[in-house]
CSV table of C-alpha atoms in Angstrom, one decimal:
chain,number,residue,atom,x,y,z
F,1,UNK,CA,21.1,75.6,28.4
F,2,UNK,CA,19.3,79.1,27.2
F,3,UNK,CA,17.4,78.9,24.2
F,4,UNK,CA,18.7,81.1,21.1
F,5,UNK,CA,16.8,81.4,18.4
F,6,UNK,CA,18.1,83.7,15.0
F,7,UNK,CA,15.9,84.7,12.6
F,8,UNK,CA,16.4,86.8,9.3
F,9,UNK,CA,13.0,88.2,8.2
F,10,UNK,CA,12.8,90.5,4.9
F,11,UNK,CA,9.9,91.8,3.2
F,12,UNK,CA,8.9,94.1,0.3
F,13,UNK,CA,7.2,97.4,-0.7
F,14,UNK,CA,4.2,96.9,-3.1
F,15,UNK,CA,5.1,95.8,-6.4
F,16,UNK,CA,8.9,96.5,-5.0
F,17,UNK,CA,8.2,100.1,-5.9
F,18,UNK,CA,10.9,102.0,-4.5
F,19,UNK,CA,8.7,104.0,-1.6
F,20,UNK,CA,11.4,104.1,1.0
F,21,UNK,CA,13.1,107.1,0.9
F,22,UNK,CA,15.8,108.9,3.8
F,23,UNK,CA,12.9,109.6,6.0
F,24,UNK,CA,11.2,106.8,6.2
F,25,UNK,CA,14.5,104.8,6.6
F,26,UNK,CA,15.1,106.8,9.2
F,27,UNK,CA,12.1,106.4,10.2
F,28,UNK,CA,11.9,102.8,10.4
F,29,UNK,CA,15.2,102.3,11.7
F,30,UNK,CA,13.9,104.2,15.0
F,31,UNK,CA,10.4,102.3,15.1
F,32,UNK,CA,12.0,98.7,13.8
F,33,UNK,CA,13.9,97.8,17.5
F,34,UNK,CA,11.1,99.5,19.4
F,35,UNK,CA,8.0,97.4,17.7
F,36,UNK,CA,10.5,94.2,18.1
F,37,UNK,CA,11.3,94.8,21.6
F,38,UNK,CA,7.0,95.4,22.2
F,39,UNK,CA,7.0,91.3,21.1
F,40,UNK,CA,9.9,90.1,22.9
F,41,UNK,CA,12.5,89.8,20.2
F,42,UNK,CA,15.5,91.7,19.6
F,43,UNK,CA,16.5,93.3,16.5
F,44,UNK,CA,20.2,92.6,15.2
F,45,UNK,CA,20.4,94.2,12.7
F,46,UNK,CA,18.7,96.3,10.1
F,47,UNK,CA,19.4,96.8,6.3
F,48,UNK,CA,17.0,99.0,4.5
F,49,UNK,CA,16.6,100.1,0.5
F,50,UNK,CA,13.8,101.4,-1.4
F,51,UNK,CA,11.8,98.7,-1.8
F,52,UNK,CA,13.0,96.0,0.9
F,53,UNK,CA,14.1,95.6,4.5
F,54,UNK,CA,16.3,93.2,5.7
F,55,UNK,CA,16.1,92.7,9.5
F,56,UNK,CA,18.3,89.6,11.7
F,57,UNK,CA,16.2,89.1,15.0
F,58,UNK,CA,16.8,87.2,18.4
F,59,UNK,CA,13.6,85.6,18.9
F,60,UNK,CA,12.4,84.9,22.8
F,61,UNK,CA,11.4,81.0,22.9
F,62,UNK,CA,7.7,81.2,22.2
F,63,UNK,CA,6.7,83.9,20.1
F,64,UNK,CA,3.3,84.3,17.7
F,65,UNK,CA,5.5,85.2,14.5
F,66,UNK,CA,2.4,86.4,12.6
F,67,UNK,CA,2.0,89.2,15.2
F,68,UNK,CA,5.4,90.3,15.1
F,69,UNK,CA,5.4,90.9,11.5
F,70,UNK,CA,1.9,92.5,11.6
F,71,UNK,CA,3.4,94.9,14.1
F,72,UNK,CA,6.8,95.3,12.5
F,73,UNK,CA,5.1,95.9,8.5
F,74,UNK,CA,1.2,97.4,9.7
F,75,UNK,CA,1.9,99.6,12.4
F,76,UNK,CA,5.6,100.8,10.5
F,77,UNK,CA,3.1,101.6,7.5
F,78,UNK,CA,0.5,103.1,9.5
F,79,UNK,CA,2.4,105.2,11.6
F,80,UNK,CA,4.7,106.8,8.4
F,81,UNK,CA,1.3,107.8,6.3
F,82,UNK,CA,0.6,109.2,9.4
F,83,UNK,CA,3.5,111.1,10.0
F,84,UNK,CA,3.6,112.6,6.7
F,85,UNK,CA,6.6,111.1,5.9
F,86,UNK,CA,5.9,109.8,2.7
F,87,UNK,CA,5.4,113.0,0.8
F,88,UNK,CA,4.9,111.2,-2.9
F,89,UNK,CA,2.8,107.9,-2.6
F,90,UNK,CA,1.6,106.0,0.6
F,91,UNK,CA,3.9,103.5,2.3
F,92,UNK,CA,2.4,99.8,1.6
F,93,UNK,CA,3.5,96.5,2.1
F,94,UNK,CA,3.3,93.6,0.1
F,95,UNK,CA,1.9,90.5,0.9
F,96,UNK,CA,3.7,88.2,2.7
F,97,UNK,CA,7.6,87.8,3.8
F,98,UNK,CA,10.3,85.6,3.7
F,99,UNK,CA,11.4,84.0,7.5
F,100,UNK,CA,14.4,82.1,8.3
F,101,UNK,CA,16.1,80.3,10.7
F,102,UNK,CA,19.6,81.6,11.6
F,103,UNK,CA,21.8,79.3,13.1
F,104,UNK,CA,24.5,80.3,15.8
F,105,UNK,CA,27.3,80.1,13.4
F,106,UNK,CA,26.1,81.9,10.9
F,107,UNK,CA,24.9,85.0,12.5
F,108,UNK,CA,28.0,87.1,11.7
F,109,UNK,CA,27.7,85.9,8.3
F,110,UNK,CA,24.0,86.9,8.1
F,111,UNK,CA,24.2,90.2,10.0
F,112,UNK,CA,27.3,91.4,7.8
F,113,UNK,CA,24.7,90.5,4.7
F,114,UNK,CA,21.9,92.5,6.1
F,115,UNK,CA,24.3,95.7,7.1
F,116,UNK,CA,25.4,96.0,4.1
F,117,UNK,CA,22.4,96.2,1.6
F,118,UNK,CA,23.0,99.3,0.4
F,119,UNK,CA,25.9,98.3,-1.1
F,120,UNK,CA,24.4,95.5,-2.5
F,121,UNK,CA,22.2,97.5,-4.1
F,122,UNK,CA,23.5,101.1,-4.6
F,123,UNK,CA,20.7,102.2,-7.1
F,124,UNK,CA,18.2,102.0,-4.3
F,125,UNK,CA,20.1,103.0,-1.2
F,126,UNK,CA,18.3,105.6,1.1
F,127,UNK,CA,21.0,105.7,4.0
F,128,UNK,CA,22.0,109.3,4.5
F,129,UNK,CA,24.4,108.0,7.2
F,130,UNK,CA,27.7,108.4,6.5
C-alpha cells in the first residue's frame, strides 16, 4: 500500500502586514510548486492574501519539514526583494508556521478552503485572476 501523506501548511507576513501584493502573488504562485517539487512534495493547492499563504501539500514519505519551509518562506522572500517586486517595503516572514496533517478524506474539504481565501477575506485579496 503507497504511502500518502497531506499536509496544510500556512504562514504569515511580519506583523500580518499586508506585503503581498498582485506581483508577488503571482509571483509566488510560480515559485511555490517549483521550490516544493525541489523537496519532493507536491503542492495541491495554493491560496494567497496580503498577509498569509495557504498551501495543501502531498508530502513524499520521509521529508526534513524544517527545510521545506525554509525553502518555501527564505528563498520566496529572497528571491522577490531580489526581483524588485516588492516596490513599497521588503517581503518578510514571520516566525514560525502552522503544519497539519490532512487526512484522505478531508483533502477536498481542505483544498476547497485553501482555493478560496480570497473570498474569505476580500479586504486583502491580491488575485488579479479572473
Amino acid at each position: 500500500m503507497p504511502v500518502r501523506l497531506y499536509a496544510h501548511l500556512t504562514w504569515t507576513t511580519l506583523q500580518r502586514q499586508p506585503l503581498i501584493n498582485p506581483g508577488a502573488a503571482d509571483f509566488l504562485r510560480s515559485f511555490l510548486p517549483r521550490e516544493t517539487e525541489r523537496h519532493g512534495a507536491r503542492l495541491l493547492e495554493a491560496g494567497i492574501v496580503a498577509d498569509h499563504v495557504h498551501v495543501v501539500l502531498r508530502l513524499p514519505p520521509i521529508v526534513n519539514i524544517p527545510r521545506l519551509v525554509q525553502g518555501l518562506k527564505g528563498a520566496s522572500a529572497r528571491l522577490a526583494n531580489r526581483e524588485g517586486l516588492m516596490p513599497r517595503a521588503p517581503l518578510r516572514w514571520a516566525e514560525g508556521y502552522d503544519l497539519r496533517s490532512v487526512g484522505i478524506r478531508q483533502l477536498r474539504t481542505v483544498m476547497e478552503y485553501v482555493g478560496k481565501q480570497a473570498e474569505r477575506h476580500p479586504e486583502l485579496a491580491v488575485d488579479r485572476r479572473p
